[in-house]
Amino acid sequence: MKKMFRTLAALTLAASLVGCGGGSGGGQAAAGSSAAQGQENARESAGDQADTQKSAADQADAADQPNAADQAGEVTLTIASAMVTEKPEGDLEQELADKYMELHPNVKIEFISMPAAEVSKRIVTMATGDNLPDMFFVPNDFMPQLYDLEIVADLEGLLGEEWLSGYNPNLLKDAKINGKMMSIPWYASPYAVIYRTDWFEELGLEIPETWDEFLEVSKALTRDTDGDGQVDQWAFSMVGSRNNSGEQRFVLFSKSFGADEIYEKEGKWATDIGTEQFKAGLKYFTDLYTEHGVVPPGPTEVDYSASMELFTSEQTGMILSGPHSLGFITTTNPGLEGKLGSFVIPRGEAHVSISGIGGYAISESCENKDVAADYMKFITSKENAIYFGQKTGRMPTRTEASDDPYFSSVLFKGFLEALDYAVDPETFAQYPALLDTIGEAYSNVLSGVATFDEAYGTLVEKSAALIDAEN
């Protein structure tokens, strides 16, 4: 615990910066403010009553077997949730908690609302005051700092080897920092390309595997549909804004070209920003607008919300996002139901994605760790995970649930495949600042403020200086 107190002051400042990044998961995942996340998360599915009944029956059978919750006496679990006030996630989380409490009347679950963008700052503050909740949501970009705080219980020991073996191994890897498990993954929101299946069928287009094929598809999708001589339908909802939403999406382009923006080499930080691979990725990304015109005008003004508006208003046919966006799309435009699919992000050298995991840590100070672990097993169990995924678009983290036919449909095909290409989370302390230098570069090119060579040269210089300062 000595280490925790040595780092708290520095982490308070760092956490406030991380909080401004917004989103969870996929910290790595989904970008934008908590309000934007709330919009992303609205998914209403029908026909789940049978699953609900089956889940209740299975849980009732399980309740007949003694477990930690049944033997613990009167227990209150406090849980800092990042989604309890969102729709529909919040209602579903409360529903699951109510079911657990019904099965275990001696357990009381109390939620503390804590927006994802504020979790890191608040948890640092609560750790300082020694008043942590029993469990708390863990944004992925908070994990490196959380590791330094030393406030997370031994999650692997609490869950057990048998239970851990049921997780998708890539997702379990993303829940760890330096080999220590920082959170229990509840759901995944990997990034893939959502596309209009009906437009692809109309034009006889194949799913693109490479970025060259993506460009050819994009040219076909960009067209004048009303015959007035002006383009009114574009291929791609590019998020070209200089913020976390745009920057996190862009680095998936550059990574797919074989360039890692930051990594450790021989005990020091290094970057591929000065390589031909990164340069090619940046050029391809900006050329989509400046040379090929396959994205709508004014991309630097398009944040996540605007990109979704372009897609839901049927001005674009593809968008890069997570499965949690599917519900918002069909809720906003019900006419798109049955007309959507997903495919894995095309490759330059390799396919890439992010896992976009979201989950909970159990505090070391929790007095009923076994009960907290039992609750996490309950909400991530097969029936509950499928039910939650169908209602929200967030995918299960355990293979027994993700193997359900619902998640192998054309709608989820790309997202399911993307889980195999999830990159490791970044641990560079100045990562937000590095992302901002990258955002400045593509923004200046897209807006015409600088030529490509000028913007790229400035990026190389600034990123090198930033990394040298950390080394």
Short mmCIF file of C-alpha atoms in Angstrom, two decimals, residues 193-406:
data_model
loop_
_atom_site.label_atom_id
_atom_site.label_comp_id
_atom_site.label_asym_id
_atom_site.label_seq_id
_atom_site.Cartn_x
_atom_site.Cartn_y
_atom_site.Cartn_z
CA VAL A 193 -17.37 -1.48 -40.10
CA ILE A 194 -21.18 -1.33 -40.05
CA TYR A 195 -22.53 -1.27 -43.58
CA ARG A 196 -25.75 -1.16 -45.62
CA THR A 197 -26.29 -4.70 -46.86
CA ASP A 198 -29.03 -3.56 -49.25
CA TRP A 199 -26.75 -0.99 -50.94
CA PHE A 200 -24.04 -3.62 -51.34
CA GLU A 201 -26.53 -6.03 -52.89
CA GLU A 202 -27.97 -3.35 -55.18
CA LEU A 203 -24.51 -2.50 -56.55
CA GLY A 204 -23.18 -6.06 -56.53
CA LEU A 205 -20.40 -5.21 -54.09
CA GLU A 206 -18.28 -7.72 -52.17
CA ILE A 207 -17.09 -7.26 -48.60
CA PRO A 208 -13.66 -5.56 -48.81
CA GLU A 209 -10.74 -7.41 -47.26
CA THR A 210 -8.07 -4.80 -48.00
CA TRP A 211 -7.98 -1.01 -47.98
CA ASP A 212 -7.56 -1.01 -51.78
CA GLU A 213 -10.80 -2.98 -52.05
CA PHE A 214 -12.43 -0.65 -49.52
CA LEU A 215 -11.57 2.32 -51.75
CA GLU A 216 -13.11 0.66 -54.80
CA VAL A 217 -16.27 -0.12 -52.83
CA SER A 218 -16.31 3.47 -51.55
CA LYS A 219 -16.12 4.91 -55.05
CA ALA A 220 -19.10 2.79 -56.09
CA LEU A 221 -21.15 3.86 -53.07
CA THR A 222 -20.49 7.58 -53.62
CA ARG A 223 -23.06 8.71 -56.16
CA ASP A 224 -25.74 11.10 -57.32
CA THR A 225 -29.01 9.32 -56.58
CA ASP A 226 -31.49 12.00 -57.69
CA GLY A 227 -29.89 12.93 -61.00
CA ASP A 228 -29.24 16.60 -60.24
CA GLY A 229 -25.55 16.33 -60.97
CA GLN A 230 -24.52 16.58 -57.30
CA VAL A 231 -23.30 13.78 -55.06
CA ASP A 232 -25.87 13.15 -52.34
CA GLN A 233 -24.75 9.76 -51.07
CA TRP A 234 -21.26 9.05 -49.78
CA ALA A 235 -19.52 5.85 -48.82
CA PHE A 236 -18.13 6.47 -45.38
CA SER A 237 -19.05 8.39 -42.23
CA MET A 238 -15.51 9.50 -41.38
CA VAL A 239 -15.05 10.82 -37.85
CA GLY A 240 -12.52 13.51 -38.69
CA SER A 241 -12.85 15.57 -35.54
CA ARG A 242 -9.75 16.30 -33.49
CA ASN A 243 -10.87 14.53 -30.35
CA ASN A 244 -10.80 11.10 -28.79
CA SER A 245 -13.54 9.82 -31.09
CA GLY A 246 -11.63 10.66 -34.24
CA GLU A 247 -8.14 9.92 -32.96
CA GLN A 248 -8.95 6.47 -31.58
CA ARG A 249 -10.56 5.54 -34.87
CA PHE A 250 -7.66 6.88 -36.92
CA VAL A 251 -5.02 4.82 -35.09
CA LEU A 252 -6.89 1.69 -36.16
CA PHE A 253 -6.15 2.77 -39.74
CA SER A 254 -2.46 3.33 -39.01
CA LYS A 255 -2.13 0.11 -37.02
CA SER A 256 -3.67 -1.84 -39.90
CA PHE A 257 -0.90 -0.46 -42.12
CA GLY A 258 1.62 -1.99 -39.73
CA ALA A 259 2.49 1.13 -37.70
CA ASP A 260 2.26 1.22 -33.91
CA GLU A 261 2.04 4.77 -32.59
CA ILE A 262 3.70 3.84 -29.28
CA TYR A 263 5.39 0.76 -27.84
CA GLU A 264 8.20 -0.25 -25.51
CA LYS A 265 11.55 -1.33 -26.92
CA GLU A 266 14.52 -2.27 -24.75
CA GLY A 267 13.05 -0.50 -21.75
CA LYS A 268 12.24 2.75 -23.59
CA TRP A 269 9.28 4.15 -25.46
CA ALA A 270 9.43 4.05 -29.26
CA THR A 271 7.08 4.92 -32.14
CA ASP A 272 6.44 4.06 -35.78
CA ILE A 273 5.11 7.53 -36.58
CA GLY A 274 8.24 8.32 -38.61
CA THR A 275 7.98 5.16 -40.71
CA GLU A 276 6.67 4.66 -44.24
CA GLN A 277 3.89 2.44 -42.85
CA PHE A 278 2.47 5.19 -40.66
CA LYS A 279 2.87 7.75 -43.43
CA ALA A 280 0.96 5.46 -45.80
CA GLY A 281 -1.86 5.04 -43.28
CA LEU A 282 -2.15 8.79 -42.74
CA LYS A 283 -2.09 9.43 -46.48
CA TYR A 284 -4.77 6.84 -47.17
CA PHE A 285 -7.02 8.23 -44.42
CA THR A 286 -6.81 11.86 -45.53
CA ASP A 287 -7.00 10.96 -49.23
CA LEU A 288 -10.45 9.47 -48.68
CA TYR A 289 -11.63 13.08 -48.51
CA THR A 290 -9.01 15.24 -50.19
CA GLU A 291 -8.38 13.04 -53.26
CA HIS A 292 -11.31 10.67 -53.60
CA GLY A 293 -14.26 12.55 -52.09
CA VAL A 294 -15.89 9.40 -50.72
CA VAL A 295 -16.75 11.04 -47.37
CA PRO A 296 -19.16 13.95 -46.89
CA PRO A 297 -17.86 17.54 -46.90
CA GLY A 298 -16.40 19.08 -43.76
CA PRO A 299 -15.03 15.93 -42.09
CA THR A 300 -13.15 17.87 -39.38
CA GLU A 301 -16.53 19.00 -38.04
CA VAL A 302 -17.84 15.43 -37.90
CA ASP A 303 -17.63 13.92 -34.42
CA TYR A 304 -19.19 10.62 -33.42
CA SER A 305 -22.73 12.01 -33.12
CA ALA A 306 -22.53 13.75 -36.50
CA SER A 307 -21.17 10.62 -38.15
CA MET A 308 -24.12 8.66 -36.80
CA GLU A 309 -26.53 11.30 -38.06
CA LEU A 310 -25.04 10.98 -41.55
CA PHE A 311 -25.51 7.22 -41.43
CA THR A 312 -29.00 7.15 -39.94
CA SER A 313 -30.20 9.79 -42.42
CA GLU A 314 -28.94 7.47 -45.18
CA GLN A 315 -26.34 9.85 -46.54
CA THR A 316 -23.55 7.32 -45.94
CA GLY A 317 -23.33 3.56 -46.31
CA MET A 318 -20.51 2.61 -43.91
CA ILE A 319 -19.40 3.68 -40.45
CA LEU A 320 -16.59 2.52 -38.14
CA SER A 321 -17.92 1.82 -34.65
CA GLY A 322 -18.82 -0.79 -32.05
CA PRO A 323 -21.90 -3.05 -31.89
CA HIS A 324 -23.44 -0.79 -29.24
CA SER A 325 -24.14 1.65 -32.12
CA LEU A 326 -26.50 -0.78 -33.83
CA GLY A 327 -29.38 -0.03 -31.50
CA PHE A 328 -29.05 3.71 -31.89
CA ILE A 329 -29.10 3.34 -35.66
CA THR A 330 -32.28 1.27 -35.81
CA THR A 331 -33.98 3.25 -33.05
CA THR A 332 -33.31 6.50 -34.91
CA ASN A 333 -34.27 5.03 -38.28
CA PRO A 334 -36.43 1.89 -37.90
CA GLY A 335 -36.39 1.52 -41.67
CA LEU A 336 -32.79 0.29 -41.43
CA GLU A 337 -33.78 -2.80 -39.44
CA GLY A 338 -32.69 -5.84 -41.43
CA LYS A 339 -30.48 -3.75 -43.74
CA LEU A 340 -27.30 -3.73 -41.68
CA GLY A 341 -24.26 -5.95 -41.46
CA SER A 342 -20.70 -5.69 -40.19
CA PHE A 343 -17.27 -6.64 -41.49
CA VAL A 344 -13.84 -6.58 -39.88
CA ILE A 345 -11.70 -3.48 -40.44
CA PRO A 346 -9.85 -3.95 -43.77
CA ARG A 347 -6.14 -4.67 -43.73
CA GLY A 348 -3.13 -2.89 -45.04
CA GLU A 349 -0.74 -5.38 -43.50
CA ALA A 350 -3.17 -6.83 -40.96
CA HIS A 351 -6.72 -6.60 -39.65
CA VAL A 352 -6.98 -4.79 -36.30
CA SER A 353 -9.62 -3.86 -33.76
CA ILE A 354 -10.05 -3.04 -30.11
CA SER A 355 -11.82 -5.30 -27.65
CA GLY A 356 -13.82 -2.49 -26.09
CA ILE A 357 -14.26 -4.48 -22.91
CA GLY A 358 -16.16 -3.10 -19.97
CA GLY A 359 -16.23 -4.69 -16.56
CA TYR A 360 -15.88 -4.37 -12.82
CA ALA A 361 -13.04 -4.52 -10.33
CA ILE A 362 -13.52 -5.79 -6.80
CA SER A 363 -11.86 -3.51 -4.27
CA GLU A 364 -9.21 -4.95 -2.00
CA SER A 365 -11.15 -3.28 0.83
CA CYS A 366 -14.37 -5.18 0.00
CA GLU A 367 -15.39 -7.25 3.04
CA ASN A 368 -17.38 -9.76 0.97
CA LYS A 369 -15.14 -10.46 -2.01
CA ASP A 370 -16.55 -13.95 -2.58
CA VAL A 371 -20.08 -12.56 -2.86
CA ALA A 372 -18.93 -9.85 -5.26
CA ALA A 373 -17.24 -12.51 -7.41
CA ASP A 374 -20.40 -14.63 -7.31
CA TYR A 375 -22.44 -11.65 -8.53
CA MET A 376 -20.04 -11.15 -11.44
CA LYS A 377 -20.37 -14.82 -12.36
CA PHE A 378 -24.14 -14.35 -12.29
CA ILE A 379 -24.29 -11.36 -14.67
CA THR A 380 -21.74 -12.87 -17.07
CA SER A 381 -23.40 -16.33 -17.11
CA LYS A 382 -24.56 -17.60 -20.48
CA GLU A 383 -28.24 -16.73 -20.32
CA ASN A 384 -27.76 -13.32 -18.73
CA ALA A 385 -24.93 -12.41 -21.10
CA ILE A 386 -26.98 -13.34 -24.16
CA TYR A 387 -29.98 -11.44 -22.83
CA PHE A 388 -27.91 -8.33 -22.10
CA GLY A 389 -26.20 -8.55 -25.50
CA GLN A 390 -29.45 -8.87 -27.41
CA LYS A 391 -30.88 -5.85 -25.67
CA THR A 392 -27.81 -3.59 -25.90
CA GLY A 393 -25.62 -4.83 -28.75
CA ARG A 394 -22.75 -5.31 -26.31
CA MET A 395 -21.23 -8.72 -26.91
CA PRO A 396 -20.62 -11.42 -24.28
CA THR A 397 -17.09 -12.03 -23.06
CA ARG A 398 -17.49 -15.74 -22.39
CA THR A 399 -17.44 -18.15 -25.30
CA GLU A 400 -20.47 -20.14 -24.13
CA ALA A 401 -22.56 -17.00 -24.74
CA SER A 402 -20.74 -15.45 -27.72
CA ASP A 403 -21.11 -18.76 -29.59
CA ASP A 404 -24.89 -18.27 -29.58
CA PRO A 405 -26.27 -18.10 -33.17
CA TYR A 406 -27.55 -14.57 -32.52
#
